[in-house]
Tab-separated table of C-alpha atoms in Angstrom:
chain	number	residue	atom	x	y	z
R	1484	MET	CA	-0.302	-0.107	0.259
R	1485	GLY	CA	1.273	4.012	-0.574
R	1486	THR	CA	1.908	6.360	2.004
R	1487	LYS	CA	-1.532	8.048	2.696
R	1488	THR	CA	-0.780	11.644	2.855
R	1489	VAL	CA	-2.760	14.938	3.549
R	1490	ASP	CA	-1.756	18.559	2.670
R	1491	GLU	CA	-1.705	21.856	5.746
R	1492	THR	CA	-5.117	21.893	4.317
R	1493	GLY	CA	-6.478	18.032	5.349
R	1494	VAL	CA	-7.258	17.586	1.203
R	1495	LYS	CA	-6.032	14.547	0.076
R	1496	THR	CA	-3.800	13.921	-1.948
R	1497	ASP	CA	-4.082	12.019	-5.608
R	1498	GLU	CA	-2.046	9.045	-4.119
R	1499	HIS	CA	-4.431	8.037	-1.472
R	1500	LYS	CA	-7.379	8.772	-3.358
R	1501	THR	CA	-5.307	5.441	-5.539
R	1502	ASP	CA	-5.419	4.124	-1.983
R	1503	GLU	CA	-8.669	3.872	-1.676
R	1504	ALA	CA	-9.431	2.718	-5.106
R	1505	ALA	CA	-7.563	-0.513	-5.151
R	1506	ASP	CA	-9.537	-1.275	-1.394
R	1507	ALA	CA	-12.296	-0.719	-3.038
R	1508	ALA	CA	-11.539	-3.286	-6.139
R	1509	GLU	CA	-10.669	-6.271	-3.609
R	1510	ALA	CA	-13.134	-6.083	-1.464
R	1511	THR	CA	-15.135	-6.696	-3.742
R	1512	GLU	CA	-13.439	-10.049	-5.894
R	1513	ALA	CA	-13.774	-11.399	-2.522
R	1514	THR	CA	-17.664	-10.651	-1.827
R	1515	GLU	CA	-17.880	-12.348	-5.807
R	1516	ALA	CA	-16.101	-14.578	-5.682
R	1517	PRO	CA	-17.670	-17.278	-3.021
R	1518	GLU	CA	-20.848	-16.376	-4.852
R	1519	SER	CA	-19.428	-17.455	-8.024
R	1520	ILE	CA	-17.965	-20.381	-7.225
R	1521	ASP	CA	-22.173	-21.260	-5.556
R	1522	VAL	CA	-23.911	-21.513	-8.805
R	1523	THR	CA	-21.326	-23.245	-11.019
R	1524	LYS	CA	-21.904	-25.701	-8.408
R	1525	ALA	CA	-25.402	-25.399	-8.116
R	1526	ALA	CA	-25.881	-24.869	-12.049
R	1527	GLU	CA	-23.582	-28.778	-12.199
R	1528	ALA	CA	-24.873	-30.505	-9.255
R	1529	PRO	CA	-28.560	-32.151	-11.288
R	1530	GLU	CA	-25.786	-33.406	-13.941
R	1531	ALA	CA	-23.803	-35.030	-11.189
R	1532	ALA	CA	-26.091	-36.150	-9.332
R	1533	GLY	CA	-28.393	-37.941	-12.024
R	1534	THR	CA	-31.285	-36.242	-11.573
R	1535	ASP	CA	-34.399	-35.284	-14.632
R	1536	THR	CA	-34.001	-32.323	-15.674
R	1537	PRO	CA	-37.884	-30.544	-17.269
R	1538	GLU	CA	-37.501	-32.371	-19.970
R	1539	ASP	CA	-35.773	-35.573	-19.196
R	1540	ALA	CA	-39.296	-35.223	-17.009
R	1541	ASP	CA	-41.884	-34.481	-19.841
R	1542	ALA	CA	-39.933	-37.276	-21.565
R	1543	SER	CA	-40.950	-39.706	-18.881
R	1544	THR	CA	-44.292	-38.819	-18.691
R	1545	ASP	CA	-44.991	-39.211	-22.486
R	1546	GLU	CA	-43.560	-42.410	-22.014
R	1547	ASP	CA	-45.418	-43.766	-19.578
R	1548	THR	CA	-49.228	-41.929	-20.828
R	1549	ASP	CA	-47.858	-43.984	-24.463
R	1550	GLU	CA	-49.106	-47.456	-24.582
R	1551	GLY	CA	-52.386	-48.878	-22.164
R	1552	PRO	CA	-52.572	-52.248	-21.103
R	1553	ASP	CA	-54.782	-52.747	-23.529
R	1554	GLY	CA	-53.092	-50.501	-26.431
R	1555	THR	CA	-55.628	-48.072	-26.368
R	1556	GLY	CA	-52.384	-45.425	-24.823
R	1557	THR	CA	-54.835	-44.168	-21.910
R	1558	ALA	CA	-53.094	-45.376	-19.550
R	1559	GLY	CA	-52.433	-42.053	-17.960
R	1560	THR	CA	-56.185	-40.715	-18.435
R	1561	GLY	CA	-57.421	-44.431	-17.318
R	1562	ALA	CA	-61.034	-43.791	-18.418
R	1563	ALA	CA	-63.574	-46.344	-18.152
R	1564	PRO	CA	-66.302	-47.397	-20.278
R	1565	THR	CA	-69.699	-46.064	-18.209
R	1566	GLY	CA	-71.929	-49.192	-19.774
R	1567	VAL	CA	-74.174	-46.930	-21.202
R	1568	GLY	CA	-74.644	-49.877	-23.333
R	1569	GLN	CA	-74.857	-52.611	-21.137
R	1570	GLY	CA	-77.977	-50.847	-19.500
R	1571	ALA	CA	-79.823	-49.841	-22.002
R	1572	GLY	CA	-79.873	-53.644	-22.470
R	1573	ALA	CA	-81.092	-54.634	-19.260
R	1574	VAL	CA	-83.938	-52.623	-19.984
R	1575	VAL	CA	-85.157	-53.560	-23.338
R	1576	SER	CA	-84.996	-56.957	-21.392
R	1577	ALA	CA	-87.125	-56.691	-19.357
R	1578	GLY	CA	-88.962	-54.712	-20.612
R	1579	LEU	CA	-90.229	-57.324	-23.122
R	1580	GLY	CA	-90.309	-59.556	-20.183
R	1581	ILE	CA	-93.200	-57.588	-19.316
R	1582	VAL	CA	-94.635	-57.257	-23.443
R	1583	SER	CA	-94.417	-60.871	-23.781
R	1584	LEU	CA	-96.237	-60.987	-20.631
R	1585	THR	CA	-98.813	-58.056	-20.375
R	1586	GLY	CA	-99.559	-58.364	-24.355
R	1587	SER	CA	-98.585	-55.785	-27.400
R	1588	TRP	CA	-100.345	-54.787	-30.701
R	1589	VAL	CA	-98.245	-56.931	-32.593
R	1590	GLY	CA	-100.197	-59.541	-30.494
R	1591	THR	CA	-103.577	-58.118	-30.932
R	1592	VAL	CA	-103.652	-57.491	-34.663
R	1593	ALA	CA	-102.446	-60.910	-35.137
R	1594	SER	CA	-105.300	-62.257	-32.885
R	1595	ALA	CA	-108.203	-60.590	-34.835
R	1596	ARG	CA	-107.176	-61.104	-38.221
R	1597	GLU	CA	-106.441	-64.787	-37.156
R	1598	SER	CA	-110.347	-64.838	-35.554
R	1599	LEU	CA	-111.379	-62.537	-39.262
R	1600	MET	CA	-109.652	-65.431	-41.865
R	1601	GLY	CA	-112.242	-67.941	-39.329
R	1602	GLN	CA	-114.768	-66.028	-39.924
R	1603	LEU	CA	-114.150	-65.818	-43.625
R	1604	GLN	CA	-113.748	-70.149	-43.940
R	1605	THR	CA	-116.280	-71.221	-42.190
R	1606	SER	CA	-120.228	-70.946	-42.322
R	1607	SER	CA	-123.206	-70.965	-40.626
R	1608	SER	CA	-123.260	-74.516	-42.090
R	1609	SER	CA	-120.261	-75.265	-40.369
R	1610	ASP	CA	-120.871	-77.050	-36.347
R	1611	VAL	CA	-119.462	-75.530	-32.771
R	1612	GLY	CA	-116.294	-76.918	-33.106
R	1613	THR	CA	-114.907	-75.483	-36.034
R	1614	LEU	CA	-116.549	-72.477	-35.977
R	1615	ILE	CA	-114.977	-72.058	-32.178
R	1616	GLU	CA	-111.138	-73.138	-33.299
R	1617	LYS	CA	-111.790	-71.494	-36.186
R	1618	GLY	CA	-112.737	-67.238	-34.810
R	1619	TYR	CA	-111.378	-68.537	-31.651
R	1620	GLY	CA	-108.637	-71.185	-31.036
R	1621	ASN	CA	-106.623	-69.698	-34.060
R	1622	ALA	CA	-106.544	-65.923	-32.563
R	1623	TRP	CA	-105.483	-67.686	-29.078
R	1624	GLN	CA	-102.387	-69.147	-30.779
R	1625	ALA	CA	-101.540	-65.974	-31.749
R	1626	THR	CA	-101.152	-64.184	-29.353
R	1627	ALA	CA	-99.907	-66.174	-27.363
R	1628	MET	CA	-96.899	-66.610	-30.412
R	1629	TRP	CA	-96.091	-63.441	-30.693
R	1630	GLY	CA	-96.186	-62.997	-26.681
R	1631	GLY	CA	-92.890	-66.781	-27.508
R	1632	ILE	CA	-92.143	-64.950	-29.061
R	1633	PHE	CA	-91.109	-61.334	-26.983
R	1634	ALA	CA	-90.596	-63.636	-24.239
R	1635	LEU	CA	-87.091	-65.581	-26.165
R	1636	VAL	CA	-86.153	-61.918	-27.123
R	1637	ALA	CA	-86.079	-61.174	-23.991
R	1638	LEU	CA	-83.396	-63.814	-22.610
R	1639	ILE	CA	-81.480	-63.515	-24.960
R	1640	VAL	CA	-81.114	-59.572	-24.462
R	1641	GLY	CA	-81.085	-60.387	-20.870
R	1642	VAL	CA	-78.143	-63.802	-21.108
R	1643	VAL	CA	-75.732	-60.897	-23.580
R	1644	VAL	CA	-75.606	-57.916	-21.008
R	1645	LEU	CA	-74.796	-60.718	-18.940
R	1646	ALA	CA	-71.923	-62.732	-19.741
R	1647	ARG	CA	-70.541	-59.224	-21.632
R	1648	PRO	CA	-67.985	-58.596	-18.693
R	1649	ALA	CA	-66.294	-61.929	-19.939
R	1650	PHE	CA	-65.777	-60.261	-23.040
R	1651	GLY	CA	-63.965	-56.820	-22.305
R	1652	ALA	CA	-61.995	-55.690	-20.526
R	1653	PRO	CA	-60.787	-57.127	-17.352
R	1654	GLY	CA	-61.163	-55.827	-13.497
R	1655	ARG	CA	-64.489	-53.860	-14.661
R	1656	PRO	CA	-67.259	-55.352	-13.376
R	1657	GLN	CA	-70.984	-54.155	-14.324
R	1658	ALA	CA	-72.535	-51.939	-11.984
R	1659	PRO	CA	-75.059	-53.861	-9.857
R	1660	TRP	CA	-78.589	-52.473	-10.947
R	1661	ILE	CA	-77.555	-53.793	-15.509
R	1662	LYS	CA	-76.966	-57.484	-12.852
R	1663	SER	CA	-80.238	-56.435	-11.243
R	1664	VAL	CA	-81.940	-55.400	-14.225
R	1665	ALA	CA	-80.733	-57.877	-16.381
R	1666	TRP	CA	-81.710	-60.735	-14.358
R	1667	ALA	CA	-85.153	-59.402	-14.234
R	1668	GLY	CA	-85.179	-59.729	-18.341
R	1669	VAL	CA	-84.020	-63.440	-17.875
R	1670	ALA	CA	-87.263	-64.253	-15.918
R	1671	LEU	CA	-89.685	-62.431	-16.786
R	1672	GLY	CA	-88.351	-63.965	-20.514
R	1673	VAL	CA	-88.601	-67.495	-19.185
R	1674	ILE	CA	-91.932	-67.013	-17.730
R	1675	GLY	CA	-92.520	-65.687	-20.513
R	1676	LEU	CA	-91.891	-67.964	-23.014
R	1677	LEU	CA	-93.469	-71.044	-20.531
R	1678	LEU	CA	-96.593	-68.914	-20.761
R	1679	ALA	CA	-96.863	-69.633	-24.648
R	1680	VAL	CA	-95.665	-73.080	-25.191
R	1681	LEU	CA	-97.993	-73.390	-22.705
R	1682	LYS	CA	-100.743	-70.857	-24.030
R	1683	TYR	CA	-100.105	-72.878	-27.613
R	1684	THR	CA	-99.527	-75.841	-27.244
R	1685	ASP	CA	-103.773	-75.848	-25.797
R	1686	VAL	CA	-101.991	-77.550	-22.273
R	1687	LEU	CA	-102.750	-73.831	-20.637
R	1688	LEU	CA	-106.510	-72.456	-21.194
R	1689	GLY	CA	-107.097	-74.738	-23.775
R	1690	LEU	CA	-110.497	-74.573	-26.081
R	1691	PRO	CA	-113.759	-75.053	-24.336
R	1692	ALA	CA	-115.029	-78.879	-25.003
R	1693	THR	CA	-117.570	-78.791	-27.599
R	1694	GLY	CA	-119.495	-82.123	-26.373
């Protein structure tokens, strides 16, 4: 360091000013040096420790969501089927089962048609047995036949709905209400089909005897 000299009036000389500037520069360098070293080490730390950068994290996320278990590319979202189709099928099965027991307009029209044809095929000279068979027996059988058709369709649809999860994605159970409605459709279909067969063969509510 240079010698600090002050003139008689107390004004600092040029040599004094030079020494102060050198001291300030050394103090600034001493303060900034540790900070620059720490910043450099912090920047190199993730690479040395093997930490994933934001780009690597995005890449790994994309790889994880590319393919799901079934190869559909929805592993990240995990969207499960809503079961709308199965629910609709169960409701249709139950509805057809009810129609098979209560009757439908198709069965009503078919019965009326058979009754009309029976009247056209008979005359006043026909015996009572023929009149009953042509006028009523065929009409009742037509009603039973259409009831059996509706019952059979209800049974098939209900069985398909109940068997559907076995052919779908594993680990996704069927909703309880869908199973309940589908089983109701199957039961109504079985009952309707049985009653239709019994009526068509005249085992149940057969034609009255003519004597």
